[in-house]
XYZ file of C-alpha atoms in Angstrom:
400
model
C -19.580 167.121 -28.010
C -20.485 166.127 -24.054
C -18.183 164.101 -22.166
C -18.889 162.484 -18.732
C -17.332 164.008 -16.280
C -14.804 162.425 -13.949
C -13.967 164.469 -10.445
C -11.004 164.336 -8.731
C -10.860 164.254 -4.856
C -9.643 167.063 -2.749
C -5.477 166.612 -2.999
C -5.855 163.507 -5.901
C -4.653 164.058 -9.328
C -0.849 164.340 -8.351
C 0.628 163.158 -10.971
C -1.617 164.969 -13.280
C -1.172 168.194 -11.667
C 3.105 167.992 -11.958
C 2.966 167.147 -15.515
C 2.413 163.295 -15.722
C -0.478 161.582 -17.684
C -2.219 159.195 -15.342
C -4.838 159.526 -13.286
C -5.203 156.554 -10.626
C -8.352 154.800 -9.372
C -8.028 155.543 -5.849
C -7.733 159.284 -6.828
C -11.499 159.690 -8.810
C -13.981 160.890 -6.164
C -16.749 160.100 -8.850
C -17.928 160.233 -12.346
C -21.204 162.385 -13.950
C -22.678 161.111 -17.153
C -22.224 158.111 -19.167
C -19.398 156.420 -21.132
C -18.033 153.179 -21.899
C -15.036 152.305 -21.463
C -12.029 153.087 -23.768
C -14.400 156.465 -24.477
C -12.463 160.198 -23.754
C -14.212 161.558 -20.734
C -13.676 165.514 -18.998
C -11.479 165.265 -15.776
C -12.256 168.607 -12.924
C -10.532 168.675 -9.789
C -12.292 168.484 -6.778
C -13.502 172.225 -6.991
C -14.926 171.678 -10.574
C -12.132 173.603 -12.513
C -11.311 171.511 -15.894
C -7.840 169.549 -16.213
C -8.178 168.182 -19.160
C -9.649 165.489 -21.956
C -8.746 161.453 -21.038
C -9.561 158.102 -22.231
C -11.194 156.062 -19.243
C -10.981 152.448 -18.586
C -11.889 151.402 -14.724
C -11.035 148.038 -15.413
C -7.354 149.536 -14.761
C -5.756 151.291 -11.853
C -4.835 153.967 -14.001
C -8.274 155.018 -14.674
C -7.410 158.110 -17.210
C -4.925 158.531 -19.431
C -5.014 162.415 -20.386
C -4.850 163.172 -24.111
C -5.411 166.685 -24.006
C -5.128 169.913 -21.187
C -6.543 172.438 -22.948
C -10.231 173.019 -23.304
C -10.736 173.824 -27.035
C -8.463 171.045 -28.139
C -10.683 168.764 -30.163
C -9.301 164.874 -29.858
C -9.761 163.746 -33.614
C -7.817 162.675 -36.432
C -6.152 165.895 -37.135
C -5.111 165.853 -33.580
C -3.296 162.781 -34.099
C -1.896 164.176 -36.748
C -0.670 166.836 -34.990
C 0.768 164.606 -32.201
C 2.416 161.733 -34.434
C 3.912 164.513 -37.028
C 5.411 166.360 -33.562
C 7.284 163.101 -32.590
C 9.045 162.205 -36.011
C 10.250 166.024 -36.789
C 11.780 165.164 -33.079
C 13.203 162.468 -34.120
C 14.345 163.635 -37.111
C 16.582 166.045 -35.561
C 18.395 163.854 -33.051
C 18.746 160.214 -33.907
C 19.228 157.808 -37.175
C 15.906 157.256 -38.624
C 17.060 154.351 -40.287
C 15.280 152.303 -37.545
C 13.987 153.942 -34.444
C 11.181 154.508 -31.992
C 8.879 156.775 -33.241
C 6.316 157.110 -30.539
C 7.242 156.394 -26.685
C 3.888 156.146 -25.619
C 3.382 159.080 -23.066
C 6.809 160.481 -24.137
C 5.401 161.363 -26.856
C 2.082 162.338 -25.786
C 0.399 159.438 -26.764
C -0.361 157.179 -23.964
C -0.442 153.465 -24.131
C 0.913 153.189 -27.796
C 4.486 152.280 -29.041
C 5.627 152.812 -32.832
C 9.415 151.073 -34.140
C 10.669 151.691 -37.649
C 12.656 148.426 -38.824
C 13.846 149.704 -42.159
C 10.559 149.948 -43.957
C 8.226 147.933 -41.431
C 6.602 149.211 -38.759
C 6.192 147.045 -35.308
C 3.017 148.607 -33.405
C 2.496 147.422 -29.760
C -1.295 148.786 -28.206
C -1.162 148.536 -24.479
C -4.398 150.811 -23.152
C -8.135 150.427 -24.054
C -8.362 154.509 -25.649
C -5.420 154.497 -27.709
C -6.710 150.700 -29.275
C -9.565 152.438 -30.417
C -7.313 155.158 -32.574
C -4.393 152.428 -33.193
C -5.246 152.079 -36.672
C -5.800 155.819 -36.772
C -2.345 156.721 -35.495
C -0.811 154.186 -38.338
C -2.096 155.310 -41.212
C -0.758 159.172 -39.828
C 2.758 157.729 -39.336
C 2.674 156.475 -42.509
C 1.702 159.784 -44.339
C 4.106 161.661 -42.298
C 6.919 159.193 -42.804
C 6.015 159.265 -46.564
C 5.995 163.318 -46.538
C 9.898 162.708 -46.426
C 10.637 159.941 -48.714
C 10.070 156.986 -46.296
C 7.859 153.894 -47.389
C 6.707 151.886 -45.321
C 6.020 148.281 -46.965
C 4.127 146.614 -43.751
C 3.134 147.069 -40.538
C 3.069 144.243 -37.549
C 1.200 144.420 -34.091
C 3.072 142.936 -31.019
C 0.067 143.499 -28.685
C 1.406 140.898 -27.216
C 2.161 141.981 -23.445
C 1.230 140.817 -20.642
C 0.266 144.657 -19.564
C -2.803 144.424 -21.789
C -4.646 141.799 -19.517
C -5.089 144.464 -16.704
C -6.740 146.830 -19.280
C -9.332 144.313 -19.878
C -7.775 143.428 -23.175
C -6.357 140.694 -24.735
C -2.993 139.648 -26.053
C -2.853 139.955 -29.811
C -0.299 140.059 -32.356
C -0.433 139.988 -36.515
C -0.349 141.888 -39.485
C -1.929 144.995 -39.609
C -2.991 145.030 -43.409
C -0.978 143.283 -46.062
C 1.158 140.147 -44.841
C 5.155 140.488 -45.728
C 8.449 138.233 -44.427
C 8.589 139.399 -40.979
C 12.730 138.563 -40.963
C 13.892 142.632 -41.410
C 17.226 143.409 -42.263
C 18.161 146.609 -40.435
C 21.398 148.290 -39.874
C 22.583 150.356 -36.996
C 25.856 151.888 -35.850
C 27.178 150.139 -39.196
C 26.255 146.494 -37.985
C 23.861 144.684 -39.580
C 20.911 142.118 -38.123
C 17.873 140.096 -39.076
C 14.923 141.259 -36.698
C 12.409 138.822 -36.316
C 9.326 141.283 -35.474
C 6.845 138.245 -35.041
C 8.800 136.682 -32.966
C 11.367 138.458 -31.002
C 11.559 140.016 -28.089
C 9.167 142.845 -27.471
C 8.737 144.648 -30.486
C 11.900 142.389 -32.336
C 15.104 144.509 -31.507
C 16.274 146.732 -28.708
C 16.541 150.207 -30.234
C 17.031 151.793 -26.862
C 20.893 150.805 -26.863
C 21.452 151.878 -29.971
C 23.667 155.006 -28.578
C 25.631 152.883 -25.933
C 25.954 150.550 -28.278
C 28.220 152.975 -30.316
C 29.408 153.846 -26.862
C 31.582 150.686 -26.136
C 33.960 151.244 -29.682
C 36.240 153.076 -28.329
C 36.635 150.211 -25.641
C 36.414 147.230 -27.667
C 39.727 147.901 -30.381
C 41.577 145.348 -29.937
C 40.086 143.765 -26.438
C 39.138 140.160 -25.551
C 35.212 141.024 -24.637
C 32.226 138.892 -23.129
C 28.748 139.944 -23.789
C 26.962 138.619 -21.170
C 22.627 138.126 -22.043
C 23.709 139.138 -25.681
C 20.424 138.093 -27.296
C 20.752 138.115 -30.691
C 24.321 139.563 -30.351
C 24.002 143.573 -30.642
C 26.806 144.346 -28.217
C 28.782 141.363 -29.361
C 29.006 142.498 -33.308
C 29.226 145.999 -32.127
C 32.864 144.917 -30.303
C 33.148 142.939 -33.308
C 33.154 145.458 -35.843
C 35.141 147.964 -33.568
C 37.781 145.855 -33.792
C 37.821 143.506 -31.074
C 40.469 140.863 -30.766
C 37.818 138.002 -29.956
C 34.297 138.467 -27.897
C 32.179 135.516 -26.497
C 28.279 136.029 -26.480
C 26.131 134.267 -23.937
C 22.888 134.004 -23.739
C 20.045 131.205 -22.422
C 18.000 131.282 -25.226
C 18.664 128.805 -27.852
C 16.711 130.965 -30.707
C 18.848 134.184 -29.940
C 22.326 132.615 -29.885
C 21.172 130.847 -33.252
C 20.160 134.560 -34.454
C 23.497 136.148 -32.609
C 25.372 133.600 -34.857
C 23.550 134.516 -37.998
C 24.280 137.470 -37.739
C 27.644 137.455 -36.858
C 27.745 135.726 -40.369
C 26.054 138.716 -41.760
C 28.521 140.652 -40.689
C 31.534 138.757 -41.887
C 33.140 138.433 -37.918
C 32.452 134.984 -37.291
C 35.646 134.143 -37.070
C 35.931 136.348 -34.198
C 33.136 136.249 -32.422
C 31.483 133.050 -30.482
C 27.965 132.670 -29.309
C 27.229 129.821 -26.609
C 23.902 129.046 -25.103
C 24.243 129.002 -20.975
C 22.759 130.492 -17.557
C 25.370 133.751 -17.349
C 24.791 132.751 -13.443
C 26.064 129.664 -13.907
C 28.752 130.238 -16.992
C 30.687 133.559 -14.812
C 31.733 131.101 -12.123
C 33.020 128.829 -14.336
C 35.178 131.381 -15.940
C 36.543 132.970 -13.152
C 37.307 129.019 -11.491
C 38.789 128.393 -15.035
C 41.022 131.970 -14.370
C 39.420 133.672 -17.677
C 40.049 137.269 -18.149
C 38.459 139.898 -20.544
C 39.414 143.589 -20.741
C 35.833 144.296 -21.918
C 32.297 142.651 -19.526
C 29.796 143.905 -20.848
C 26.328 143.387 -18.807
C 22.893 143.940 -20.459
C 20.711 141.838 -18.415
C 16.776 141.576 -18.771
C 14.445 143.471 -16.088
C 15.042 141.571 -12.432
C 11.757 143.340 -11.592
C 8.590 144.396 -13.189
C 7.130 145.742 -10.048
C 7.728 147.226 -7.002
C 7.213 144.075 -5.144
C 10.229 142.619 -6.717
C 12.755 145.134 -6.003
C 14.405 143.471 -2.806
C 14.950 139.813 -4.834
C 16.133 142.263 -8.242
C 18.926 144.413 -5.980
C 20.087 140.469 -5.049
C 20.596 139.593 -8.832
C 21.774 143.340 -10.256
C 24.554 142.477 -7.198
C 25.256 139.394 -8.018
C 26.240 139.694 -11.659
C 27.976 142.444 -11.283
C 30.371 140.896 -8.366
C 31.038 138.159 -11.127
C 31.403 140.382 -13.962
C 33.787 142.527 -12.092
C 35.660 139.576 -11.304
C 36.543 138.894 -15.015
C 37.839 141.800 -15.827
C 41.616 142.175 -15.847
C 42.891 145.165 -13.659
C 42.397 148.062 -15.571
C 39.846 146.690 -17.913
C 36.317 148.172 -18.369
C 32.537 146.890 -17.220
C 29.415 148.261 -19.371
C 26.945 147.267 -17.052
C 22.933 148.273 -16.857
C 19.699 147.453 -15.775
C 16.355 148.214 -17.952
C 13.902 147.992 -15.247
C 11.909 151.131 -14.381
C 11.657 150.195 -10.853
C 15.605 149.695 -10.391
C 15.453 153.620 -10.199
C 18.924 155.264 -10.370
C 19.918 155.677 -6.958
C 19.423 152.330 -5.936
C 21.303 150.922 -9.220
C 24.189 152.787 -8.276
C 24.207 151.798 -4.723
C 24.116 148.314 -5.758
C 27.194 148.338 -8.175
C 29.058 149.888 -5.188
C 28.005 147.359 -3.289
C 29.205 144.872 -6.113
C 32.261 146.596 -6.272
C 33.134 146.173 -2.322
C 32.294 142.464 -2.518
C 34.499 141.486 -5.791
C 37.253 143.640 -3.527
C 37.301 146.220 -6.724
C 37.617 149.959 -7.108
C 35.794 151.778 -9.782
C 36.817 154.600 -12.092
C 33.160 156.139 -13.394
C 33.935 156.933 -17.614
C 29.923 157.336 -18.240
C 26.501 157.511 -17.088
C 24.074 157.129 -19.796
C 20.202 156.501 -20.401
C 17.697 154.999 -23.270
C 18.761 156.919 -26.681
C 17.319 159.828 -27.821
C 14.358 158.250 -30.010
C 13.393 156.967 -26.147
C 12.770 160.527 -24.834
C 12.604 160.928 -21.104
C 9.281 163.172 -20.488
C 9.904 164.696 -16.819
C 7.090 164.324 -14.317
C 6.678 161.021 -15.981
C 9.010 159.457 -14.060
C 7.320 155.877 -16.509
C 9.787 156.878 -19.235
C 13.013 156.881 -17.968
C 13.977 153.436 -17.736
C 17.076 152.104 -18.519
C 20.658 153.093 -16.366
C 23.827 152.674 -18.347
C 27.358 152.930 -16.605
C 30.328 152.301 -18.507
C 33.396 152.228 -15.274
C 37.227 151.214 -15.436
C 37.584 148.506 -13.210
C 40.761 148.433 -11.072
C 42.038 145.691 -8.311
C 42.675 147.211 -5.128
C 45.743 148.544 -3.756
């Protein structure tokens, strides 16, 4: 089959050429041939030599997204295949299958598409005009694959939903893909059970990327008094729960998620340890500290500050901020899980700005971990896209 052609410019296709996926607007010297958008397309350097097979959409600033580097790869439904069968042999060697992410978008090789087991329902989330085309395609091969080892899958949602899709061209969607079903899932993870609402909730429902730090904060929690500060619907709260904590306070400004936190605390059989209120953490850590509160376990899991570049500067101000309050709380020689899941908080500046936040609350910081998204979250390098989320778990001491 003929493709158009797009050409790179002389030095353009950076990304592309150290192992990333996209291929930006301002990089495309021209195109040769017709297409529509959404339609795979040929990408040559400037000097004509082929660089692979892309889906094109010039209604976005990342014009390609490459599919394919090799010239007798064909991109059809065995190619899929191929692609969605790779990811969940990954992922059944490293992570708890249970529920997971099964495709990272261009982790995985598949740009623009996201995949989340929740027991037996999938959540699908479309965010680019090529991969929408084959989104239906790409379910129905999860779904063999998945059933090649035992695993039925009794519904799938879409949480196209994101605001993401508007500069594709697109629009925001969300619904049942097929058969309707109760979209309240009972998962379980780390041993803790919750109701995920995957019409409703956040982003796909849950946040499977803490999974592993999650588990992290046990060892921590035995026997502590803990605050979970932006606890959502209470995942680091239960997990100190169930670890064994000696009582753990859950805050978060959304009414809905504190009402889910405390069903599932129920669910869990810890409510009479654990105790979800509904406040600004901005406003609630002052309080505390005024009120002399102490906890031997802060934990931190705030939402992205910044979704661009732009917003950096007025994100370091709030990452500081919160941690100088946190750090505050925590009695001398307690522990801080703090972390921030915004890709553009890169690492280097996150942990400048906890030192920072340690030199204002007048703290000193013993480092215990450093740790990323789980496994099921792979980190593709030369797409720097996928790494996202910076995890530090410190002992927090006064200073001498």
């Amino acid at each position: 089959m003929a493709y158009a052609v797009v050409k790179l410019k002389k030095g353009g296709g950076r990304v592309l050429k150290s192992g990333g996926m996209w291929i930006y607007d301002n990089e495309i010297a021209g195109t040769e041939g017709d297409f529509e958008n959404g339609e795979l397309v040929e990408v040559h350097d400037f000097d004509g030599y082929f660089m692979g097979y892309g889906f094109i959409n010039t209604n976005s600033k990342i014009t390609v997204r490459i599919m394919a580097r090799h010239k007798e790869n064909v991109v059809d439904e065995a190619f899929f295949l191929r692609r969605v069968r790779a990811a969940i042999e990954y992922r059944r060697k490293i992570i708890d299958m249970s529920s997971c992410r099964l495709i990272f978008g261009e982790a995985d090789f598949l740009p623009g598409i996201v995949v989340d087991k929740f027991a037996d329902v999938l959540v699908v989330q479309s965010l680019a005009l090529g991969i929408e085309r084959m989104k239906l395609t790409i379910v129905e091969c999860v779904k063999k694959v998945l059933a090649e080892y035992g695993m039925t899958i009794r519904g799938v949602y879409e949480r196209s939903d994101a605001k993401v899709r508007l500069n594709e061209g697109m629009e925001r969607v969300k619904g049942f893909i097929g058969e309707s079903f109760d979209t309240k899932v009972l998962i379980e993870e780390n041993g803790v059970k919750y109701y995920v609402d995957v019409e409703d909730g956040q982003k796909t429902g849950f946040f499977l990327d803490q999974k592993l730090n999650r588990k992290a904060i046990w060892k921590l929690a035995k026997g502590a008094k803990v605050l979970d500060c932006f606890t959502h619907t209470g995942s680091f709260a239960l997990n100190a729960a169930m670890a064994g904590a000696k009582s753990v306070l859950g805050v978060d400004a959304s009414e809905l998620a504190v009402n889910q936190a405390r069903e599932n605390a129920v669910l869990n059989s810890v409510e009479d340890r654990v105790t979800f209120c509904c406040a600004d953490v901005f406003e609630l850590l002052p309080e505390l500290e005024a009120k002399g509160e102490k906890f031997d376990l802060v934990i931190l899991d705030p939402p992205a500050f910044t979704k661009s570049r732009n917003s950096v500067k007025n994100a370091v101000k709030g990452y500081r901020e919160i941690n100088i309050r946190g750090m505050k709380l925590v009695r001398d020689g307690g522990y801080l899980a703090t972390c921030s899941c915004s890709h553009f908080m890169e690492p280097d500046l996150f942990a400048k700005t906890i030192h920072e936040a340690a030199r204002g609350a007048r703290k000193r910081l013993r480092q215990i971990e450093y740790r990323t998204q789980s496994p099921d979250h792979p980190i593709l390098w030369a797409a720097d896209e996928s790494l996202y989320l910076k995890f530090y778990i410190f002992q927090v001491c006064d200073e001498l």
